[in-house]
Short mmCIF file of C-alpha atoms in Angstrom, two decimals:
data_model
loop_
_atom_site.label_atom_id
_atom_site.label_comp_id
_atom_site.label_asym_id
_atom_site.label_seq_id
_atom_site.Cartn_x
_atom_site.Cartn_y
_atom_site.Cartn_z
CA UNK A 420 31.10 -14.02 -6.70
CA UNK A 421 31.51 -13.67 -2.74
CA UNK A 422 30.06 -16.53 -1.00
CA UNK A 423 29.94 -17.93 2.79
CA UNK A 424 29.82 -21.42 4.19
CA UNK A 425 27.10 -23.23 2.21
CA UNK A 426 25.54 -24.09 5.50
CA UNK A 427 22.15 -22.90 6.71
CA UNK A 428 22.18 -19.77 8.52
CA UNK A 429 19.84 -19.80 10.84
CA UNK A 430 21.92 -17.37 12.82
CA UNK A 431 19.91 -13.92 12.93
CA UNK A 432 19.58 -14.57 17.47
CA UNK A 433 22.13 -16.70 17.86
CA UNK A 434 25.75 -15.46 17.03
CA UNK A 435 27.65 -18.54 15.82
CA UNK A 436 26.49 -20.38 18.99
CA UNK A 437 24.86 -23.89 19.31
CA UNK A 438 21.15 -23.94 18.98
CA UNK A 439 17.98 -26.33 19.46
CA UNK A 440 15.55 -26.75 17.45
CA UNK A 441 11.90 -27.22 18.43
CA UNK A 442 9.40 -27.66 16.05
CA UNK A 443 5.73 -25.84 17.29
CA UNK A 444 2.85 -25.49 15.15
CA UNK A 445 1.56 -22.26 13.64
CA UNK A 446 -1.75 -21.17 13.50
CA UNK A 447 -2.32 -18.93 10.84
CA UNK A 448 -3.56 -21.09 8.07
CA UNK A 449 -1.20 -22.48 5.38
CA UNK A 450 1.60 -21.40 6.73
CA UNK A 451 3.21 -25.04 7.61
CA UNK A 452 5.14 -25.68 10.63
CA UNK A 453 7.12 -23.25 12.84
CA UNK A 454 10.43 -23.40 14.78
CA UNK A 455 11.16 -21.90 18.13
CA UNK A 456 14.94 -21.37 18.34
CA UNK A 457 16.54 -21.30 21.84
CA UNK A 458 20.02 -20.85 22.38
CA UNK A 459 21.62 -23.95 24.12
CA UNK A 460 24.61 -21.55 26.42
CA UNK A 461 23.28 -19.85 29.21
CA UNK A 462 21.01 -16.86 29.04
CA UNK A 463 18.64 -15.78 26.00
CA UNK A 464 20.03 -13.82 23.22
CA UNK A 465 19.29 -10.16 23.13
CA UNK A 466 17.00 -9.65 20.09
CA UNK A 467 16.19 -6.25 21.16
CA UNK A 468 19.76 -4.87 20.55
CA UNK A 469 20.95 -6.76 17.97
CA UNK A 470 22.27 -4.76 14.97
CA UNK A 471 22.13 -6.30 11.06
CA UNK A 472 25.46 -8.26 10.95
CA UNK A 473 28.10 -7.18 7.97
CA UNK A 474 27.89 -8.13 4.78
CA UNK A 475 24.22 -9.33 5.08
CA UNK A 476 22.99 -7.93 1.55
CA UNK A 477 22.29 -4.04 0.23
CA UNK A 478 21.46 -2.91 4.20
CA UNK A 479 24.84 -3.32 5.65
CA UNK A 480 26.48 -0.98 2.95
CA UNK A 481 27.99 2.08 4.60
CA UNK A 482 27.64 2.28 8.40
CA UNK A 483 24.92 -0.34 8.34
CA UNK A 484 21.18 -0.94 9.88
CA UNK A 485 21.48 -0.82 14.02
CA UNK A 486 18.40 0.28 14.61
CA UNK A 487 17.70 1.61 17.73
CA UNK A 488 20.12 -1.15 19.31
CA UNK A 489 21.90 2.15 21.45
CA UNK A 490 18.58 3.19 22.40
CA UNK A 491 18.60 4.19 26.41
CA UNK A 492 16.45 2.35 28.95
CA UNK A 493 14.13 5.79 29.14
CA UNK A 494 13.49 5.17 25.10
CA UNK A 495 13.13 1.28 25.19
CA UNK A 496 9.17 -0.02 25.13
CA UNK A 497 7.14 -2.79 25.40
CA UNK A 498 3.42 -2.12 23.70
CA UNK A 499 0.73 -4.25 23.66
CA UNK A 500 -1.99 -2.05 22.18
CA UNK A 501 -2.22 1.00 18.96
CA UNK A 502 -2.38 3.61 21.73
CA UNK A 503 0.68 2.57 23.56
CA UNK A 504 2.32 1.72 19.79
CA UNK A 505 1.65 5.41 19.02
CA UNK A 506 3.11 6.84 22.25
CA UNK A 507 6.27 4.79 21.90
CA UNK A 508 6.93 5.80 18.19
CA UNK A 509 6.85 9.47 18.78
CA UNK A 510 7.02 12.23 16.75
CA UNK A 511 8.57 10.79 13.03
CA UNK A 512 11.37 13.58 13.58
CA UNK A 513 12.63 12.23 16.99
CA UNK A 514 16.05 10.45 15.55
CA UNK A 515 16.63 9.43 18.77
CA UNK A 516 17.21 5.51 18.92
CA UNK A 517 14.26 3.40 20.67
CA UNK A 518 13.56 -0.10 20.86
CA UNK A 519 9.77 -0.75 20.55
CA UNK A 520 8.60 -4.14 22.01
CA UNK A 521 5.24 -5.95 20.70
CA UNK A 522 3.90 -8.06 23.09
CA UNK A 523 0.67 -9.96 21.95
CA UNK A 524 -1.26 -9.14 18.66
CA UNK A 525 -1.87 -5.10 18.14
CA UNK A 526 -5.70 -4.44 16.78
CA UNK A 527 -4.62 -1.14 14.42
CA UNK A 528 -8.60 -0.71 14.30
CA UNK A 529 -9.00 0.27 17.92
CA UNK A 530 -9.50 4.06 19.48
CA UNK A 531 -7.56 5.20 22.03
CA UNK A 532 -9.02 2.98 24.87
CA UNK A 533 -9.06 -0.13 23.03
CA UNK A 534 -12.33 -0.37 21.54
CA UNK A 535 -12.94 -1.71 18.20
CA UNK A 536 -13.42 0.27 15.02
CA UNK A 537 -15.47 -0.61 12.23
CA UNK A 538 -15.63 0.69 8.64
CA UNK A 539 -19.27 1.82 9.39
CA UNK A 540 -17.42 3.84 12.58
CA UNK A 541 -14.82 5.38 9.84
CA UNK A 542 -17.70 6.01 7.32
CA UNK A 543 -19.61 7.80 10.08
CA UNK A 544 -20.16 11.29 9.74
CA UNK A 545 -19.02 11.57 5.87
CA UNK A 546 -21.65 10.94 3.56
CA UNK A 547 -20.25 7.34 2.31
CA UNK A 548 -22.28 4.52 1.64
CA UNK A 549 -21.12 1.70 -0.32
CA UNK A 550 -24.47 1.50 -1.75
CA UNK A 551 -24.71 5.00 -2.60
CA UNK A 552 -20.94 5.15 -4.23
CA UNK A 553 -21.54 1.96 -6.45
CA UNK A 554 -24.42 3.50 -8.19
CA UNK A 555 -22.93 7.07 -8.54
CA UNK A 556 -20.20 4.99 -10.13
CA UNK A 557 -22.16 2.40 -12.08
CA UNK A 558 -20.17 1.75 -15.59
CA UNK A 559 -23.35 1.94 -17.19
CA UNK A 560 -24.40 5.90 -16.24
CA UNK A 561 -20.86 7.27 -14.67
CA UNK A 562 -18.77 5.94 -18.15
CA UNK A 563 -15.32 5.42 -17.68
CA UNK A 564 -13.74 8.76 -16.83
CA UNK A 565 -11.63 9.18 -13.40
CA UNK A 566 -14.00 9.04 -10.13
CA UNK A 567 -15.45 12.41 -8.96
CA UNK A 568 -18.34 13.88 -7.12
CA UNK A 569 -19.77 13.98 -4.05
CA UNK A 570 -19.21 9.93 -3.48
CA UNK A 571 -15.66 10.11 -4.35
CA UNK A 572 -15.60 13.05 -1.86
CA UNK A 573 -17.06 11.04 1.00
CA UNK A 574 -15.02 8.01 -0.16
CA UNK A 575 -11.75 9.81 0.16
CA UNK A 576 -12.81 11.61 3.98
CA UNK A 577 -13.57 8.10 4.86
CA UNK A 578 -10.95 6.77 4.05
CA UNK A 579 -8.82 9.63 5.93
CA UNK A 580 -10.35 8.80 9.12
CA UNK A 581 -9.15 5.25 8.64
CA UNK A 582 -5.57 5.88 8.10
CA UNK A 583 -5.08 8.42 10.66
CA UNK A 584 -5.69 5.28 12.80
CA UNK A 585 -4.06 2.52 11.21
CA UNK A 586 -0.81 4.14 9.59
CA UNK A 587 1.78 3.84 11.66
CA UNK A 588 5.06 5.95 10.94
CA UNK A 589 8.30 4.71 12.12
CA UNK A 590 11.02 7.61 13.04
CA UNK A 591 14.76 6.87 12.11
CA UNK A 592 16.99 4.76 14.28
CA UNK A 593 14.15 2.39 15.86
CA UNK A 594 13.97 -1.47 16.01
CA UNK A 595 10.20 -2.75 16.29
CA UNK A 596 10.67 -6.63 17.64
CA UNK A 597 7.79 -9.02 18.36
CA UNK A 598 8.69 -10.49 21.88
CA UNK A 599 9.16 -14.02 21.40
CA UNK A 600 6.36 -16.21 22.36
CA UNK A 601 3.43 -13.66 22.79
CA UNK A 602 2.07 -14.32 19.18
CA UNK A 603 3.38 -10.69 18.65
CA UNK A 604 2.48 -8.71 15.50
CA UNK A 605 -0.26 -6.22 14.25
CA UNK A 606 -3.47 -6.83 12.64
CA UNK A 607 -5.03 -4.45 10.32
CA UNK A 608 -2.36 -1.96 10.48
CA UNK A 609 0.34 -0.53 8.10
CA UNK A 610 4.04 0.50 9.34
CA UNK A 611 5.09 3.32 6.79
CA UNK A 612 9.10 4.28 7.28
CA UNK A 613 9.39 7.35 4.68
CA UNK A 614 12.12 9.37 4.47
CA UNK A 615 14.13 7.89 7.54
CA UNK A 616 17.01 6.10 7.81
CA UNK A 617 18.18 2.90 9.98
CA UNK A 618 15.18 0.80 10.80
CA UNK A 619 14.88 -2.74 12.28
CA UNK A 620 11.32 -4.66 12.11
CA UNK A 621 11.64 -8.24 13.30
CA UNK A 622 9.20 -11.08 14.91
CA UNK A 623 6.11 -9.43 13.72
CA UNK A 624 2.67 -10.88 12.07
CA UNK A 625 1.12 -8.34 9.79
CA UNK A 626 -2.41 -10.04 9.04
CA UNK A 627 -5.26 -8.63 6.96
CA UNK A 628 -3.88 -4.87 6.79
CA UNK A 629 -7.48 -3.89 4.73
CA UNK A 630 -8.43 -0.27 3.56
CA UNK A 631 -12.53 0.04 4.29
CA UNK A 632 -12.99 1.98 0.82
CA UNK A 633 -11.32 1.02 -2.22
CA UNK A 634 -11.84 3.20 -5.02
CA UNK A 635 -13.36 2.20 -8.31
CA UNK A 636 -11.24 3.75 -10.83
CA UNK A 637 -13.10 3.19 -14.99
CA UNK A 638 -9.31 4.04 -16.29
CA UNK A 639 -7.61 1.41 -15.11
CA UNK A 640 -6.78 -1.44 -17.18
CA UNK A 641 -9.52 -1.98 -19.40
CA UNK A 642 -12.50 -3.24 -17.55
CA UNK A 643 -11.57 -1.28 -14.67
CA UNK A 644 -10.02 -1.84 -10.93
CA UNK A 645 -10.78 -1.88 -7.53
CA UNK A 646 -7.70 -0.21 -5.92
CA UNK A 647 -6.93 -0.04 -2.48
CA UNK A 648 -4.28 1.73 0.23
CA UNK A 649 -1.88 0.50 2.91
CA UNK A 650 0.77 -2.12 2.46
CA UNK A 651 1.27 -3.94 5.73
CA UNK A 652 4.70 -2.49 5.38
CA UNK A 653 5.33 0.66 3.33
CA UNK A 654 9.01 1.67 2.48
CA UNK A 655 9.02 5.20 0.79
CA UNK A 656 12.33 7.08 0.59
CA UNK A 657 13.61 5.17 3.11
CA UNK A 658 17.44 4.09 3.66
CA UNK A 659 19.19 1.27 5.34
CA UNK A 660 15.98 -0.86 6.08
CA UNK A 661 16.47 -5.00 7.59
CA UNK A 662 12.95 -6.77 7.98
CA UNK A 663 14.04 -10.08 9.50
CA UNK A 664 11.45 -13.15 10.32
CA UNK A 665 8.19 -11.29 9.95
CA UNK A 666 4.84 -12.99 8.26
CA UNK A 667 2.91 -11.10 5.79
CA UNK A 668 -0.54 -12.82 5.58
CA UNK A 669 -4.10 -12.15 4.35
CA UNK A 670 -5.21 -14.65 6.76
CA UNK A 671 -8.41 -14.56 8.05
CA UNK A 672 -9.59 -12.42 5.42
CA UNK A 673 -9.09 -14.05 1.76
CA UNK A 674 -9.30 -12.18 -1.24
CA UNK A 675 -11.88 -15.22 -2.41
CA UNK A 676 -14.24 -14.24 0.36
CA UNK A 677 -14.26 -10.92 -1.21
CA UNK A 678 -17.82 -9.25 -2.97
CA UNK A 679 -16.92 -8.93 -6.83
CA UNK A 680 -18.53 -5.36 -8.25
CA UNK A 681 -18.59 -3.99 -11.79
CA UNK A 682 -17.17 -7.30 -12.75
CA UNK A 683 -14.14 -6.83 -10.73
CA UNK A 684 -13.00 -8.41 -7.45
CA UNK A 685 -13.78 -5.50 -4.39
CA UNK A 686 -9.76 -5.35 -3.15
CA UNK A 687 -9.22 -4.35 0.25
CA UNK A 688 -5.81 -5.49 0.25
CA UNK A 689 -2.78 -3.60 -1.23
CA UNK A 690 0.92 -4.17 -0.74
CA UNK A 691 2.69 -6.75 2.10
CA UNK A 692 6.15 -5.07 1.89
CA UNK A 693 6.80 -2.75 -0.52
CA UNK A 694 9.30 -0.65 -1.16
CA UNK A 695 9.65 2.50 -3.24
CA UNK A 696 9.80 6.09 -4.14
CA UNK A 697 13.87 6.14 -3.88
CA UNK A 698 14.14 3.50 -1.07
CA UNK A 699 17.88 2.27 -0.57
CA UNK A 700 19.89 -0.11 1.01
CA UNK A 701 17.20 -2.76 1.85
CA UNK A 702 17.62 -6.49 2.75
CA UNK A 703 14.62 -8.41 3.41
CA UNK A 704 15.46 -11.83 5.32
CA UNK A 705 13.86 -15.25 5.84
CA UNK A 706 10.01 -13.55 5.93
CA UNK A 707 7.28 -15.88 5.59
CA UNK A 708 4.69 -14.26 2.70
CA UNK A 709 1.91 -16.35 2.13
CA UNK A 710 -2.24 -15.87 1.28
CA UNK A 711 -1.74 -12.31 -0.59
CA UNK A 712 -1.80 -10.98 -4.52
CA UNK A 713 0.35 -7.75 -4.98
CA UNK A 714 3.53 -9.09 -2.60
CA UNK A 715 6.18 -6.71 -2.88
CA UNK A 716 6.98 -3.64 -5.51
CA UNK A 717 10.02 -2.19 -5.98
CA UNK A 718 10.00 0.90 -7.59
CA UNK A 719 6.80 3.21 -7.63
CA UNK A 720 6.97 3.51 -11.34
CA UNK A 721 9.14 3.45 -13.94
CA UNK A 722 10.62 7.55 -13.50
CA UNK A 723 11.12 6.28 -9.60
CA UNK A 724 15.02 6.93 -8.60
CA UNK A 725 17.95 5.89 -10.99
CA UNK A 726 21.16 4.88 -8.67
CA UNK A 727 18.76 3.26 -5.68
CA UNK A 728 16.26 0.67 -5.05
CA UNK A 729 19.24 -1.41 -3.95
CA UNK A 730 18.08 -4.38 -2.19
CA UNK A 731 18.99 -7.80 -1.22
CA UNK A 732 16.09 -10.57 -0.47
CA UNK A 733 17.12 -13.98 0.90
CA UNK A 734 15.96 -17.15 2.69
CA UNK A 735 12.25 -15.79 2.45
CA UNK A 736 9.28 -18.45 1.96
CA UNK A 737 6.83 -17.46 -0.56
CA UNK A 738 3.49 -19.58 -0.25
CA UNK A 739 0.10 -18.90 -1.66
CA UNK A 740 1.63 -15.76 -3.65
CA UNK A 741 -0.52 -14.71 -6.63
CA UNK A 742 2.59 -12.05 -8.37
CA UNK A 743 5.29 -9.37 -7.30
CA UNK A 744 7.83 -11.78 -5.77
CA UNK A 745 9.11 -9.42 -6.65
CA UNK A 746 7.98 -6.74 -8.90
CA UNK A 747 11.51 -4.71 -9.76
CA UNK A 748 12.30 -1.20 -11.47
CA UNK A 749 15.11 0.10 -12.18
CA UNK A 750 17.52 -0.86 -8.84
CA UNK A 751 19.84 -3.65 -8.38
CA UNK A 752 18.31 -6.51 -6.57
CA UNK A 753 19.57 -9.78 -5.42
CA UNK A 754 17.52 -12.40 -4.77
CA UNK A 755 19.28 -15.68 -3.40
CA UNK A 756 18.20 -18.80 -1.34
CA UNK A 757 14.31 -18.59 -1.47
CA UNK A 758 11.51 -20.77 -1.66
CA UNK A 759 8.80 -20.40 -4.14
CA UNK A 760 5.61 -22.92 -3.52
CA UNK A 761 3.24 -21.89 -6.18
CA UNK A 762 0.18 -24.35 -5.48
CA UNK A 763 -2.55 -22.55 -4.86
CA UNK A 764 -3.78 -21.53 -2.25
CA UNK A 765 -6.78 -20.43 0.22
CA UNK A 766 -7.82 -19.03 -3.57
CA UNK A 767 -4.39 -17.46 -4.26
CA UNK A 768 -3.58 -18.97 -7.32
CA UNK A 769 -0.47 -17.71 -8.96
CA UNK A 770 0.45 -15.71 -12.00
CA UNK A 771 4.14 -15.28 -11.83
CA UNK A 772 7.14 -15.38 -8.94
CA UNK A 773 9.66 -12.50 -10.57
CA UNK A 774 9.00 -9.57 -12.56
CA UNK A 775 11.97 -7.37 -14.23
CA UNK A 776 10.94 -4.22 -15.77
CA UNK A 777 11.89 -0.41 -16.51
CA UNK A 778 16.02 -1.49 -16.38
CA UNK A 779 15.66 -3.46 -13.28
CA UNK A 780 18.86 -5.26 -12.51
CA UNK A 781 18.40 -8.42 -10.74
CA UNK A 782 20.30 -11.15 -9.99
CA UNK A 783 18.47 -13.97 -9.09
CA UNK A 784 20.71 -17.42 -7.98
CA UNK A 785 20.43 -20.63 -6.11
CA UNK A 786 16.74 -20.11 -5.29
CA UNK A 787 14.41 -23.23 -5.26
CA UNK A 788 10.64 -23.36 -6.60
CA UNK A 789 8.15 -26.33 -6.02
CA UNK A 790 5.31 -26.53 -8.34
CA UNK A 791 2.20 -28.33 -8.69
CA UNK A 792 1.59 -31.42 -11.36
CA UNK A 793 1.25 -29.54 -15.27
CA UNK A 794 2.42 -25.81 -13.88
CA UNK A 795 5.41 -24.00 -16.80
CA UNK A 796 8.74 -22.78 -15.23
CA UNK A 797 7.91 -20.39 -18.45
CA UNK A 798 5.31 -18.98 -16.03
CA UNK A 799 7.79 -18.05 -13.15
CA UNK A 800 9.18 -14.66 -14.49
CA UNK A 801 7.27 -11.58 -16.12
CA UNK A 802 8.83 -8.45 -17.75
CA UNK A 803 8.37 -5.25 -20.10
CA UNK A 804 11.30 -6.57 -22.34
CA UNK A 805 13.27 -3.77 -20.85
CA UNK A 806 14.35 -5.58 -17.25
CA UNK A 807 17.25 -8.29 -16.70
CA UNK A 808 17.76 -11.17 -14.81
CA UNK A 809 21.44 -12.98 -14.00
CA UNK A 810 22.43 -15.31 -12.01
CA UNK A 811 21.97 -19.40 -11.78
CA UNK A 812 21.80 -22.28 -9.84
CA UNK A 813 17.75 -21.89 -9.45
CA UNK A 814 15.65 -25.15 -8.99
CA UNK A 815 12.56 -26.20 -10.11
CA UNK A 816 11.09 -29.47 -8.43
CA UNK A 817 15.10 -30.30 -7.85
CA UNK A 818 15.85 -29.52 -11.23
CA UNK A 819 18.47 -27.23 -12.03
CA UNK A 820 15.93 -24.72 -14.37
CA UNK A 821 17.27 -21.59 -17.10
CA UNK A 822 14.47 -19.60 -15.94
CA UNK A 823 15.20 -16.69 -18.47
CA UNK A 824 15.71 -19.12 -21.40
CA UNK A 825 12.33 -20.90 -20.77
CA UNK A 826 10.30 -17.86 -20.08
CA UNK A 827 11.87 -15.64 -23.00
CA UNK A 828 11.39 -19.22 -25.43
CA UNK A 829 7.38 -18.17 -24.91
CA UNK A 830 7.57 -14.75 -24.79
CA UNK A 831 8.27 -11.65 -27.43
CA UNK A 832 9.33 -9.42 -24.75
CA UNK A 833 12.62 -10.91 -23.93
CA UNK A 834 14.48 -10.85 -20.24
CA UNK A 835 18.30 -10.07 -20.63
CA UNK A 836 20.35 -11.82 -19.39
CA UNK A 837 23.37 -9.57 -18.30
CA UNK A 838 23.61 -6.54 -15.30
CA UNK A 839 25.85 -3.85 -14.72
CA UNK A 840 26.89 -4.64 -11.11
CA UNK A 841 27.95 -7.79 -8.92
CA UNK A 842 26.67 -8.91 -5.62
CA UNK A 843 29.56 -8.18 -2.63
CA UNK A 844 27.32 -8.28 0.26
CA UNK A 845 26.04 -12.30 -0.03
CA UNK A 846 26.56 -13.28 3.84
CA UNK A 847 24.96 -16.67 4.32
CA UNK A 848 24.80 -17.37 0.99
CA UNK A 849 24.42 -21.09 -0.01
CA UNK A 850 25.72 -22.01 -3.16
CA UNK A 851 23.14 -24.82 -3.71
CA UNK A 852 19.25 -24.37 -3.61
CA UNK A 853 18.61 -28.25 -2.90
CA UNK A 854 17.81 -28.43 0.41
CA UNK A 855 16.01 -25.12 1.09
CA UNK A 856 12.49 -27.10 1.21
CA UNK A 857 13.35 -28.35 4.14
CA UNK A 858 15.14 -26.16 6.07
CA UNK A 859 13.35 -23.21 4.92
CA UNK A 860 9.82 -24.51 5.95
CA UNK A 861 9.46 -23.76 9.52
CA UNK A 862 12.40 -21.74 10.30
CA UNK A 863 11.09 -18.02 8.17
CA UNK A 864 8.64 -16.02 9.27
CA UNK A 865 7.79 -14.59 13.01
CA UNK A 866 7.16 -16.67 16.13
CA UNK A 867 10.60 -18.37 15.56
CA UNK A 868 12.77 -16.31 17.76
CA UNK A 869 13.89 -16.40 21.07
#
């Protein structure tokens, strides 16, 4: 297999230069300690232009991810609130390249002049109650058929309101960037990039992206669910992706702090990143997810698209993660040089890292979990007995682990242990998981670029 230097590459704004290091704290909760990289030559690096360099996983195939990076001075944008974050991304046919700066934190639930939106504001006007829709949906008179009436009616115009404001869609041929030290990112919103091609999203906190009215749905499962809309990040049909040093958090609002209804736990949150319906050509690089259940799906369902859901995830720090680290169908995914904490936390307590289902390919090597006192490496991986996982090298508190042979040892629905493809595109890829604890924590997520 293809591999680079085994040393660190902490090189996404610095092109092969010389860089310092200085360590800052970061204030969303749990999330450890963050780095500020500065380049040591003369002059800041150019973030803004900077295309995904070759080789660097399932993204670079064919002519690559640039982004906007030829983007014009007359399309290039610095935004600091939802109404100027609208303006700059246009109409979602405009292929022409932009550059969209964030400067500062973006409140998604704002109007137009910057005043804040509640879910009473979005429930306004519809007929929705809370009060009213949990007892025309009460188990014990509604049953358990699918939600209708005149509550799920309300529910769902609600709930329209809300995402015309929050959902953000993001046109081909842009790069979204956090500036570097503004605390850039958006709260309470949800990028969706469907059916485009070449997008860049980098330096960005996505915190607390909540939908105001789940819906109750009696068939789900077999007590029922609480389901709710908008990843923080929504891939769907889309090609040639890079998300690059971003945070997906829950933070402020925990999923503990949330009201539990019919016996189940009220779920405002959905997705961080997830990618699906035919996405292609994704690689997803040294992220920080942390405080959040369902983390990332790939693949809609198990009919999604045969021949895609190609991506590549490496150097990300997963902390606080209940499941879907990922959650795979049916593409061919590589997962290589991150860091799994699994202690709970802030209530997230977790259920598994990887899950390989409906002929999902992975290869999963040189990746590094820490785990708390009397927690089973058996525990790590989930499947349908359909899914595989390759690959080696993977460490469990420093020890070199067979994650497939311990989880399939305890299970009747095997892993397998053999794919029909080999990773090419494996830039930075270190050949030995033992130091990642270290130089992992602190240097993922947003807030560390300059």
């Amino acid at each position: 297999m293809a591999s680079a230097s085994p040393r660190p590459s902490h090189r996404r704004s610095l092109r092969k230069r010389r860089t310092v290091v200085i360590t800052a704290a970061v204030a969303a909760a749990g999330l450890g300690a963050g780095v500020l990289v500065m380049n040591a030559n003369a002059g800041a690096v150019d973030l803004y232009h900077q295309s995904l360099p070759a080789k660097d996983g399932w993204a670079a195939s064919g002519s690559g991810t640039t982004g906007g990076s030829k983007a014009d001075s007359a399309h290039t944008y610095t935004v600091s609130t939802r109404a100027q974050l609208v303006k700059a991304l246009g109409s979602v046919t405009d292929t022409t390249p932009r550059i969209i700066k964030v400067k500062g934190t973006i409140d998604a639930n704002t109007n137009d002049a910057g005043k804040k939106l509640s879910c009473a504001d979005y429930a306004s006007g519809t007929g929705y109650s809370l009060s009213a829709y949990l007892k025309a949906f009460d188990p014990a008179t509604y049953g358990s058929k699918a939600p209708a009436g005149a509550q799920e009616k309300a529910r769902e115009a609600a709930e329209a309101k809300q995402k015309k404001n929050i959902v953000f869609r993001v046109p081909s041929n842009t790069t979204i960037v956090g500036v570097p030290g503004s605390n850039a990112g958006i709260r309470g919103g949800s990028l969706q990039v469907q059916n485009v091609k070449n997008v860049i999203v980098r330096n960005l906190t996505f915190a607390d992206t909540q939908d105001c009215f789940p819906q109750w749905d009696p068939t789900d499962g077999s007590s029922g669910e609480w389901n709710s809309n908008y990843d923080s990040v929504t891939l769907r049909g889309a090609t040639n992706v890079w998300a690059d040093h971003n945070t997906f958090t829950d933070a402020p609002t925990f999923d503990k702090s949330e009201a539990t209804y019919f016996g189940r736990k009220y779920q405002v949150h959905d997705g961080a990143l997830d990618i699906t319906n035919g996405s292609d050509l994704v690689t997803v690089e040294r992220n920080l997810f942390s405080n959040h259940d369902k983390t990332m799906l790939i693949g809609s369902s198990d009919t999604d698209s045969t021949g895609k859901l190609r991506v590549t995830i490496h150097h990300n720090v997963w902390k606080g993660i209940v499941q879907r680290a990922p959650l795979a169908r049916i593409g061919q995914i590589h997962l290589y040089n991150n860091l799994y904490d699994t202690a709970t936390l802030n209530g997230y307590a977790p259920k598994y890292s990887i899950d390989s289902r409906a002929k999902a390919q992975v290869v999963a090597e040189h990746n590094a979990w820490k785990l708390p006192s009397g927690a089973k490496p058996a525990k790590l991986l989930s499947g349908d007995g359909t899914g595989s996982i390759a690959g080696g090298g993977n460490l469990v508190n420093g020890t070199t682990t067979d994650l497939v042979a311990a989880y399939n040892a305890a299970s009747s629905k095997k892993i397998k242990t053999t794919v029909n493809w080999k990773p090419a595109l494996t830039a930075g890829l270190q050949t030995s998981a033992k130091n990642l604890l270290t130089e992992l924590t602190g240097t993922t997520g947003a807030g560390v670029l300059s």
